[in-house]
GROMACS .gro file of C-alpha atoms in nm:
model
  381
    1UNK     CA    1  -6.081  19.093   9.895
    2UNK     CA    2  -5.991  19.373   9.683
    3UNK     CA    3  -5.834  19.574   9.951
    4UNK     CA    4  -5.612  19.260  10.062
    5UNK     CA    5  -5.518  19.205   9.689
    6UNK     CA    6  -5.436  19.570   9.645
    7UNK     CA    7  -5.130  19.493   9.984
    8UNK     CA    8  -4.989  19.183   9.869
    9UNK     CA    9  -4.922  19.360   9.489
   10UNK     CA   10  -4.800  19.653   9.698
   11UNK     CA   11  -4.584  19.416   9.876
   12UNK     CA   12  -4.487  19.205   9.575
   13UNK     CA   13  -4.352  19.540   9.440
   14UNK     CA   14  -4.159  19.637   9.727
   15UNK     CA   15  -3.989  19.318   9.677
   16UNK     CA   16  -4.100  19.172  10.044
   17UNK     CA   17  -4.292  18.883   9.901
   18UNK     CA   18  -4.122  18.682   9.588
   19UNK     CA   19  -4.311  18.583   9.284
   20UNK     CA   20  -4.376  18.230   9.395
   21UNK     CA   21  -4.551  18.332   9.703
   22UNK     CA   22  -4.729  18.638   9.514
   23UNK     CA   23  -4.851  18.387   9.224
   24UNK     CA   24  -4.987  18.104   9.518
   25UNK     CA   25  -5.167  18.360   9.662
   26UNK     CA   26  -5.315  18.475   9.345
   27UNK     CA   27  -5.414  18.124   9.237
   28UNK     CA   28  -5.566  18.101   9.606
   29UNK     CA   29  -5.733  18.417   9.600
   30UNK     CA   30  -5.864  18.388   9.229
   31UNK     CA   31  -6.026  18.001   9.310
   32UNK     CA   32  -6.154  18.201   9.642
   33UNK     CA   33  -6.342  18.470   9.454
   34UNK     CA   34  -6.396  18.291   9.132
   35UNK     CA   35  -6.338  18.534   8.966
   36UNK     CA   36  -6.117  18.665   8.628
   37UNK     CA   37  -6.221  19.032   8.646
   38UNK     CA   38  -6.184  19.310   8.910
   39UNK     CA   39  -5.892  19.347   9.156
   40UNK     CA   40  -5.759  19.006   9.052
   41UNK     CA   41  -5.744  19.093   8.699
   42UNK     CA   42  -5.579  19.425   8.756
   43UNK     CA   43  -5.376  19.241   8.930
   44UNK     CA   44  -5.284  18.985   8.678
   45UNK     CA   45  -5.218  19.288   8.406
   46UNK     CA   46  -4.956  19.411   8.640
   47UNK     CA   47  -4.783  19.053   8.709
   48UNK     CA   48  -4.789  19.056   8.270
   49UNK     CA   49  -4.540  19.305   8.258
   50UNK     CA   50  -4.299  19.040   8.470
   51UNK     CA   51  -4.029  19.052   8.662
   52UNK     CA   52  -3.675  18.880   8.744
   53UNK     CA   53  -3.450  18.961   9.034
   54UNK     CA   54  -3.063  18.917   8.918
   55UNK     CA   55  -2.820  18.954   9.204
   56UNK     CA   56  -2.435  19.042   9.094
   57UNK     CA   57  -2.123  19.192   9.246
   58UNK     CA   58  -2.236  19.544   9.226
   59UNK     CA   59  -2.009  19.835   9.144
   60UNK     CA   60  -1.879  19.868   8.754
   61UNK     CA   61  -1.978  19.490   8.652
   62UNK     CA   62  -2.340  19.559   8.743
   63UNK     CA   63  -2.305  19.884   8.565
   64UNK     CA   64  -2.240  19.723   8.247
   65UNK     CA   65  -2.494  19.443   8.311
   66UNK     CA   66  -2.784  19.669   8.372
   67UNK     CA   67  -2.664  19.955   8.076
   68UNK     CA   68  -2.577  19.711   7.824
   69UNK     CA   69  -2.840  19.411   7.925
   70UNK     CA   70  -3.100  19.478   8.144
   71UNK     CA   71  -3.259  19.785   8.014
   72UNK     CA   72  -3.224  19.712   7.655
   73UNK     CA   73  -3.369  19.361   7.766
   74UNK     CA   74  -3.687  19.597   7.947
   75UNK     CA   75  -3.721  19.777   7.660
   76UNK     CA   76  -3.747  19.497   7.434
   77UNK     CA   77  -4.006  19.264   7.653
   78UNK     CA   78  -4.114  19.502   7.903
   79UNK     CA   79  -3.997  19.240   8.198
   80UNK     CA   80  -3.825  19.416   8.464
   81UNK     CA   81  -3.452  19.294   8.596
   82UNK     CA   82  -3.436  19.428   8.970
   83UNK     CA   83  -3.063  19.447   9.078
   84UNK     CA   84  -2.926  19.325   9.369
   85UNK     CA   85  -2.564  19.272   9.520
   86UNK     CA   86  -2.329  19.073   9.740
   87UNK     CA   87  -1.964  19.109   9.817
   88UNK     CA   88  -1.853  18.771   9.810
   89UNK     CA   89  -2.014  18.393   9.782
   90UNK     CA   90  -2.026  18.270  10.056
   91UNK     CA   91  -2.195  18.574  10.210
   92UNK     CA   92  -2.474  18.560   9.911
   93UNK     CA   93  -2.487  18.142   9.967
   94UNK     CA   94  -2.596  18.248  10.330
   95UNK     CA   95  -2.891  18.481  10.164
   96UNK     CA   96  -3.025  18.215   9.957
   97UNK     CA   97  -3.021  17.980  10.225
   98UNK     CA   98  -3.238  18.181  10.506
   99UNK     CA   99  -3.496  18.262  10.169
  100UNK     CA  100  -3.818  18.128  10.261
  101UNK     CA  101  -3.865  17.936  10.046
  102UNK     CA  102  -3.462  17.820  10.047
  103UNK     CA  103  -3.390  18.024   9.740
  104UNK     CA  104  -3.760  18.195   9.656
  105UNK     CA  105  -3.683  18.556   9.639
  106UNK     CA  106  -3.346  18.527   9.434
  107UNK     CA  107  -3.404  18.387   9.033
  108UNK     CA  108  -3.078  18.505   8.889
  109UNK     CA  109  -2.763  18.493   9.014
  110UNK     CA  110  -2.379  18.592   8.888
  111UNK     CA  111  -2.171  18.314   9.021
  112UNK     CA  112  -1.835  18.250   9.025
  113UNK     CA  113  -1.632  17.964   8.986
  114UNK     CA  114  -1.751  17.577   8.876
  115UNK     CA  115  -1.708  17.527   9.291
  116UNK     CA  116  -2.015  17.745   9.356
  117UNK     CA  117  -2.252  17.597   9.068
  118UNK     CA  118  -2.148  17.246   9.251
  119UNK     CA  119  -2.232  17.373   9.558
  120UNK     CA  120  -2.600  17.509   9.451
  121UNK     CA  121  -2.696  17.177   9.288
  122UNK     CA  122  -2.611  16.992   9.595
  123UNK     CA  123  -2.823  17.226   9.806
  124UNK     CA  124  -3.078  17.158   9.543
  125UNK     CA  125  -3.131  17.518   9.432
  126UNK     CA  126  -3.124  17.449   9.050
  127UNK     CA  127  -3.330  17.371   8.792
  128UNK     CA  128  -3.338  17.237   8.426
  129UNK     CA  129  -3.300  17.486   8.120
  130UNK     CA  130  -3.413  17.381   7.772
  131UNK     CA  131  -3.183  17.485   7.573
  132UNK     CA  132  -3.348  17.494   7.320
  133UNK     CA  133  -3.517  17.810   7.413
  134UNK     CA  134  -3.134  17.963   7.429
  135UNK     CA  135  -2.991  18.003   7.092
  136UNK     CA  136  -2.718  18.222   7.181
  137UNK     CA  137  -2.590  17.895   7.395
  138UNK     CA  138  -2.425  17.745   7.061
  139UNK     CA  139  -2.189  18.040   7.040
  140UNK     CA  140  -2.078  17.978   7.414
  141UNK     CA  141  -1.672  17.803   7.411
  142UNK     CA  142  -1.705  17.464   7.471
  143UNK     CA  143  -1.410  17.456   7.714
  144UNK     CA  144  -1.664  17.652   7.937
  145UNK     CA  145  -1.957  17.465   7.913
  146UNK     CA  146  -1.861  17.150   7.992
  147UNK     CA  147  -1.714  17.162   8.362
  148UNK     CA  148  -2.144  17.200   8.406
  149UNK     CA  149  -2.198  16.934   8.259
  150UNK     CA  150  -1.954  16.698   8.431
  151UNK     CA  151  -2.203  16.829   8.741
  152UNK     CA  152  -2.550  16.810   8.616
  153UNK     CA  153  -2.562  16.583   8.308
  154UNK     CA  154  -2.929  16.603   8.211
  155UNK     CA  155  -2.957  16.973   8.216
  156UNK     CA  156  -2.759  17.284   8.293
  157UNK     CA  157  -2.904  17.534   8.536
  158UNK     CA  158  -2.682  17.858   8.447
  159UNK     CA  159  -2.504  17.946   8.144
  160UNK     CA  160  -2.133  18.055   8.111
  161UNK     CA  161  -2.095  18.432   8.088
  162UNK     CA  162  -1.776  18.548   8.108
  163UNK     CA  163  -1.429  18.446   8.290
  164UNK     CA  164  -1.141  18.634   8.452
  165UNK     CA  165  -0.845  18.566   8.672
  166UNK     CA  166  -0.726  18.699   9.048
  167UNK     CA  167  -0.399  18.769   8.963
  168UNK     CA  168  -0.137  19.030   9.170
  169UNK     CA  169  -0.204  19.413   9.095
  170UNK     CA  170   0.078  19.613   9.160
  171UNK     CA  171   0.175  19.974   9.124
  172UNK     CA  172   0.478  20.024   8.878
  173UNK     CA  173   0.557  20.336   9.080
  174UNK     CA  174   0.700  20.152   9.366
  175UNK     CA  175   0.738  19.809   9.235
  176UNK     CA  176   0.957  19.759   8.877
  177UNK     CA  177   0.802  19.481   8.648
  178UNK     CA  178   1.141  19.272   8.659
  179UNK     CA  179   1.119  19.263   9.062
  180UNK     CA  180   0.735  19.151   9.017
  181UNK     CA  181   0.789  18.860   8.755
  182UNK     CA  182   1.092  18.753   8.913
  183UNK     CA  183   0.936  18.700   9.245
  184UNK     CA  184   0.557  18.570   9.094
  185UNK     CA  185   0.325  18.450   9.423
  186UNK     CA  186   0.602  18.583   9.670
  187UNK     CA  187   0.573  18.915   9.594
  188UNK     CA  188   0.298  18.902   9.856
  189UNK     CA  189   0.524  18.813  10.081
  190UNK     CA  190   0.816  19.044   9.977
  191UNK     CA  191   0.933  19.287  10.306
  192UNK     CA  192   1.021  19.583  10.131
  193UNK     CA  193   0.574  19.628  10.060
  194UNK     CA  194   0.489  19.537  10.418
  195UNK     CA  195   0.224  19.766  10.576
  196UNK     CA  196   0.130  19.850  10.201
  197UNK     CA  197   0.014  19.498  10.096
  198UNK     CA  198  -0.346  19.386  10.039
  199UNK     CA  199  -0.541  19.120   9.990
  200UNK     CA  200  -0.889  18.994   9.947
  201UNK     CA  201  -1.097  18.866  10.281
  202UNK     CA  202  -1.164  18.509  10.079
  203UNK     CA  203  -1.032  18.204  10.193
  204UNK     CA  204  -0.969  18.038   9.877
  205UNK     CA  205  -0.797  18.324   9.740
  206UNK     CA  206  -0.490  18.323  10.043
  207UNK     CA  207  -0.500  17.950  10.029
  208UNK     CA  208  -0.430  17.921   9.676
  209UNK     CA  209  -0.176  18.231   9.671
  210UNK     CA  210   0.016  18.084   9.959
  211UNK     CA  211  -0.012  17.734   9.797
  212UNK     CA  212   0.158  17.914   9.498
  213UNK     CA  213   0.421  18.083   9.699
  214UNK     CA  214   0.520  17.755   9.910
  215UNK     CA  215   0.593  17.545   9.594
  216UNK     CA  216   0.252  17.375   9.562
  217UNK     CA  217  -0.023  17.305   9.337
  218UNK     CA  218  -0.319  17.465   9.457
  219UNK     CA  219  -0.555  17.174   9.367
  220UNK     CA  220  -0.324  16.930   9.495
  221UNK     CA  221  -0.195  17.101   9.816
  222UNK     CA  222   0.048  16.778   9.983
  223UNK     CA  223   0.155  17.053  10.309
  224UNK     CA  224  -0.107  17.261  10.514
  225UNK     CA  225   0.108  17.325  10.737
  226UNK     CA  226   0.356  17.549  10.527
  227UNK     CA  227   0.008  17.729  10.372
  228UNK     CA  228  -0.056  17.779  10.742
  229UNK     CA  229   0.276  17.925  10.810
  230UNK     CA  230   0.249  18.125  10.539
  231UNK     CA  231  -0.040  18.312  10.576
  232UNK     CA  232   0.024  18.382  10.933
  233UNK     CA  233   0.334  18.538  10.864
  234UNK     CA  234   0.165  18.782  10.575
  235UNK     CA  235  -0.163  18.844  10.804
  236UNK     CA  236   0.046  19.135  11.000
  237UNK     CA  237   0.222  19.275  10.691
  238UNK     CA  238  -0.138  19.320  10.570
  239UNK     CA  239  -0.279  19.710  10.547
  240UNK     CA  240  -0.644  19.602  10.472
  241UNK     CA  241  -0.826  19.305  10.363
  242UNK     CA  242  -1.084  19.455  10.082
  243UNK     CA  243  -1.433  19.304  10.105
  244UNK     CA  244  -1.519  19.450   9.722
  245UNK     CA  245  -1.452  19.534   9.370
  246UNK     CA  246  -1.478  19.915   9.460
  247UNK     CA  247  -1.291  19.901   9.798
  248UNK     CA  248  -1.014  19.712   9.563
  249UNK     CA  249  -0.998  20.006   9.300
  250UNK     CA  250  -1.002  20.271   9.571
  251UNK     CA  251  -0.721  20.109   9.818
  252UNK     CA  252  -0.481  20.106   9.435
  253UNK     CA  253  -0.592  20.455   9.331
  254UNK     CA  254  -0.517  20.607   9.644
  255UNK     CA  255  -0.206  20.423   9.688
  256UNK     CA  256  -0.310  20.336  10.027
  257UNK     CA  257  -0.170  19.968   9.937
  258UNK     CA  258   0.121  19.877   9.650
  259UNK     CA  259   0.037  19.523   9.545
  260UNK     CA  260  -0.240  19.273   9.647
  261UNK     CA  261  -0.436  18.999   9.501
  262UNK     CA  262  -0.681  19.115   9.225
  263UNK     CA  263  -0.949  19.049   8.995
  264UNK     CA  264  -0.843  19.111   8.594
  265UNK     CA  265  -1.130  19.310   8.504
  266UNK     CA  266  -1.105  19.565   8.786
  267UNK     CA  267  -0.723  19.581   8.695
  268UNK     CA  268  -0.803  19.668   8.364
  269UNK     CA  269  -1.079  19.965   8.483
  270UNK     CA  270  -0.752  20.109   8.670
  271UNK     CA  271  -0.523  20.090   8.381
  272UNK     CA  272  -0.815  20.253   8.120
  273UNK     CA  273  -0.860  20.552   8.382
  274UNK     CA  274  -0.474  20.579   8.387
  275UNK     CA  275  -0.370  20.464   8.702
  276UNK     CA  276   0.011  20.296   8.708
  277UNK     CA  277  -0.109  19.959   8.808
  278UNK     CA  278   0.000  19.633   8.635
  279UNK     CA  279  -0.143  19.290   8.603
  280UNK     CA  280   0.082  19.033   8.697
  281UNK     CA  281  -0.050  18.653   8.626
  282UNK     CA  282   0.186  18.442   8.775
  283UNK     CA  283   0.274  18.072   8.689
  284UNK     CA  284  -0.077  17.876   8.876
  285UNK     CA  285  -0.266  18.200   8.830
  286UNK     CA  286  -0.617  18.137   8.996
  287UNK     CA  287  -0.828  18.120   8.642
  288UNK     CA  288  -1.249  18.151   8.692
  289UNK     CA  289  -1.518  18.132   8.488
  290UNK     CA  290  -1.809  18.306   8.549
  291UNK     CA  291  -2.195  18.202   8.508
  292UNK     CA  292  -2.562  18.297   8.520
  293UNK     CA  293  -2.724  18.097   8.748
  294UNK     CA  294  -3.115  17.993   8.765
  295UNK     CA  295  -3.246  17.891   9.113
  296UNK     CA  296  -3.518  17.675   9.144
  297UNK     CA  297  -3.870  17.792   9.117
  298UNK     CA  298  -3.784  18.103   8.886
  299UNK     CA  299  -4.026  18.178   8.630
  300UNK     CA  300  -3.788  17.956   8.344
  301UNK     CA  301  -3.970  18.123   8.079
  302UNK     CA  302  -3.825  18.460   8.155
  303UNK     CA  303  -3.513  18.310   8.254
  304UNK     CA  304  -3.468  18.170   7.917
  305UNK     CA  305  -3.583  18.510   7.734
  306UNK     CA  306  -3.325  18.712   7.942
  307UNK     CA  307  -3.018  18.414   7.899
  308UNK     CA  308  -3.079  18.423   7.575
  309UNK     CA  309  -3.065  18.775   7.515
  310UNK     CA  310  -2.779  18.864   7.738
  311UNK     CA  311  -2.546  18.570   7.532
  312UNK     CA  312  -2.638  18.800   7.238
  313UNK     CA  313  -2.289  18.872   7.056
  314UNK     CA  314  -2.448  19.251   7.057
  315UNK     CA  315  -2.529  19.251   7.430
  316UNK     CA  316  -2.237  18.988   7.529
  317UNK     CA  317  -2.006  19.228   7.351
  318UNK     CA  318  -2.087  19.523   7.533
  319UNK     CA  319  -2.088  19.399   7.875
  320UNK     CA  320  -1.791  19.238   7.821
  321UNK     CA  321  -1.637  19.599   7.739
  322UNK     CA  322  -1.818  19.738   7.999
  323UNK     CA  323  -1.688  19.477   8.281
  324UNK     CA  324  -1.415  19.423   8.131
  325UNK     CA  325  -1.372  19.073   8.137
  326UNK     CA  326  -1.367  18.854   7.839
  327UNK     CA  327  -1.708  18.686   7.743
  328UNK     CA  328  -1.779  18.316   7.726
  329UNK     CA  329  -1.817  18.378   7.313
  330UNK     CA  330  -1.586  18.132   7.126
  331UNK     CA  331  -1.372  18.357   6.876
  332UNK     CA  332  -1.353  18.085   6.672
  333UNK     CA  333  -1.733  18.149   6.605
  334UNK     CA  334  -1.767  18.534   6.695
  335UNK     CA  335  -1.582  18.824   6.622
  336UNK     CA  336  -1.501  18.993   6.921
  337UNK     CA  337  -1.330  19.381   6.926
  338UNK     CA  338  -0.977  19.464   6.942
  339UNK     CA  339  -1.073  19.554   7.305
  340UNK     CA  340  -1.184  19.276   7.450
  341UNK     CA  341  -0.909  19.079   7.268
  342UNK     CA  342  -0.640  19.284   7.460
  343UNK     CA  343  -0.795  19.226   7.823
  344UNK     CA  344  -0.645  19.037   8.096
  345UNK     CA  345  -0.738  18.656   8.056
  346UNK     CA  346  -0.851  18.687   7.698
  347UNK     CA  347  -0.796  18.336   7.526
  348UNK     CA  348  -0.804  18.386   7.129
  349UNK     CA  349  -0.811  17.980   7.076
  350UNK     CA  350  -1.093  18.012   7.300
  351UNK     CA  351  -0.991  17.598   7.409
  352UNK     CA  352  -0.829  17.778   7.758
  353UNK     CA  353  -0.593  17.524   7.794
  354UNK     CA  354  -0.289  17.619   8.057
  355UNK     CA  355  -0.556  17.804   8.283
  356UNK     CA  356  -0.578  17.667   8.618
  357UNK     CA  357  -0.928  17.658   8.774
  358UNK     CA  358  -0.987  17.581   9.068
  359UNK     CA  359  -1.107  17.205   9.138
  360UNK     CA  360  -1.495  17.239   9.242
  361UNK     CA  361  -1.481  16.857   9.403
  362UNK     CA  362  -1.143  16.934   9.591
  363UNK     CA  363  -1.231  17.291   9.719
  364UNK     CA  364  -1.543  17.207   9.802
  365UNK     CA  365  -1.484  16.903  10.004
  366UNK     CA  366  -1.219  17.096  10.226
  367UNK     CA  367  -1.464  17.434  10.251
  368UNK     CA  368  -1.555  17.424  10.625
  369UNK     CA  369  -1.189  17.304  10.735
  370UNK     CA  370  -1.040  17.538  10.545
  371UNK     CA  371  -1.261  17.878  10.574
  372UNK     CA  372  -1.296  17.794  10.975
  373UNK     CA  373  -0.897  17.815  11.018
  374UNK     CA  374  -0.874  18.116  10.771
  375UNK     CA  375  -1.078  18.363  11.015
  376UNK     CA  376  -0.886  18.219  11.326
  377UNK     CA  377  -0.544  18.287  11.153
  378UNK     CA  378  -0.658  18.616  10.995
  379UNK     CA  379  -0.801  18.687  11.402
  380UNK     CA  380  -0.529  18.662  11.536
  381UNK     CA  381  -0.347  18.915  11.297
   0.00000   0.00000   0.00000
């Protein structure tokens, strides 16, 4: 007994058998050997320290998340945050879907968009906070609370954390500011940046730029056929389709591309290390919100401990700085630093009206359609 005890809290540590399956067989192996003392209770003093797996999107926002959260959050409660990554949603959805359990090994998760918390809850992978047990909640902006409750009415299962916006980066060096904010969208389509344009690999992304740049609204689109046109025509003027925040930063530091969709906060890493790259948001920006998921059969104690300590202003703050994307703290009820307030996508009133987010029931409904004649357009490139 002891010796088999001794290989599933070796593999339990390893991270090849979640917590649910590591508790069951505890509570099967303790009722087997009647026992509280021994192996089992050695056992049991190492499952006290705890631990939460958090999966994010890697690079400089997990940098601030485990610098400025997780190991103050360690050193506070002794419950261990193991990091993990993905490069894009629908990649990580895939993940959490071949789990066995659906969902067991991954508790935490850094989700974007209202779309993907929609799409969870009607896989069934959520659960019920209390929020009572999350103080820090109150000091959360309304304006970003709510699309989650529109989905799941008697409970939330993640809590807003920050927001951002995938906006055009483009270097000033070969592109003036007037020729960018004249042209909005279509500067991903201009000639003159042809074989130096990039772009992001996700589906919604093109669709809603092209959307943009044929005269539409991108939660509303009345003619596929011109966002079909559209993107087939940029595919070849396309130098690389980046797959992450990193490859993003490198492909604009290098000047390997000149303009190309891109996310606010990386934008704003470029800028602070100096790099001539601007942030253009133009009119039907793509606006997101970011949140903290909770999947289903996560230890919701912990979960609640580490929510509520990572909505913190003091923590909040500093991730926000370190990301570099606003937080989900209403300035109306915190005071935030001069830096966040001069990010991309910052919202003083903190009410975020004129930002366009993407419609979770609309996008969601057209997913398959949609991301199916993405890779045979972008294949044929």
């Amino acid at each position: 007994m002891k010796e088999r005890l001794n290989e599933v809290k070796h593999q339990y540590e390893k991270g090849n058998l979640s917590r649910r399956d590591f508790v069951k067989y505890l509570g099967i192996a303790g009722v087997a050997a009647g026992l509280a003392g021994g192996p089992f209770g050695m056992i049991r003093q190492a499952m006290a320290a705890g631990r939460i797996r958090f999966d994010g999107w890697g690079g400089t926002t997990s940098q601030a998340f485990r610098r400025y959260a997780f190991d103050p959050f360690t050193e506070a409660t002794g419950i261990r945050v193991i990091d993990g990554e993905f490069g894009d949603m629908d990649s990580y959805l895939t993940r959490v879907i071949a789990s066995f359990p659906p969902g067991g090994e991954f508790n935490l998760a850094h989700l974007s968009g209202v779309f993907d918390y929609a799409r969870y809850v009607g896989l069934e992978f959520h659960t019920k906070l209390d929020e009572s047990k999350i103080t820090n909640l109150s000091l959360v902006m309304n304006a970003m609370i709510e699309p989650y409750r529109k989905i799941t009415p008697d409970g939330l299962s993640a809590v807003p954390y920050n927001l951002g916006q995938t906006g055009i980066a483009y270097n000033t060096k070969y592109i003036s500011r007037d020729k960018a904010e004249n042209l909005g969208a279509s500067l991903l389509w201009d000639d003159e940046i042809s074989g130096r344009l990039g772009s992001w690999g996700d589906w919604r992304t093109n669709i809603w730029y092209a959307a943009l740049h044929t005269g539409q609204s991108p939660n509303d689109i009345q003619d596929m056929d011109a966002v079909w046109n559209a993107l087939s025509a940029q595919v070849p003027m396309v130098r690389k389709y980046w797959a992450s925040g990193a490859e993003l930063m490198s492909l604009l530091a290098n000047e390997e591309i000149h303009a190309t969709v891109a996310w606010s906060g990386r934008v704003a890493h470029l800028q602070d290390q100096g790099y001539p790259i601007a942030f253009l948001a133009p009119n039907g920006c793509y606006s997101w919100q970011e949140c903290i998921f909770v999947m289903k059969g996560t230890d919701i104690d912990v979960a609640h401990q580490l929510l509520d300590f990572m909505l913190a202003p003091e923590a909040s703050i500093a991730v926000a700085e370190g990301q570099m994307y606003p937080p989900s703290l209403d300035p109306s009820k915190v005071e935030l630093t001069d830096k966040i307030k001069q990010l991309p996508a910052f919202d003083p009133t903190g009410k975020l009206e004129g930002y366009l987010f993407a419609d979770p029931e609309y996008w969601n409904a057209n997913q398959l359609a949609w991301a199916e004649r993405w890779d045979r357009i972008r294949a044929r490139g």
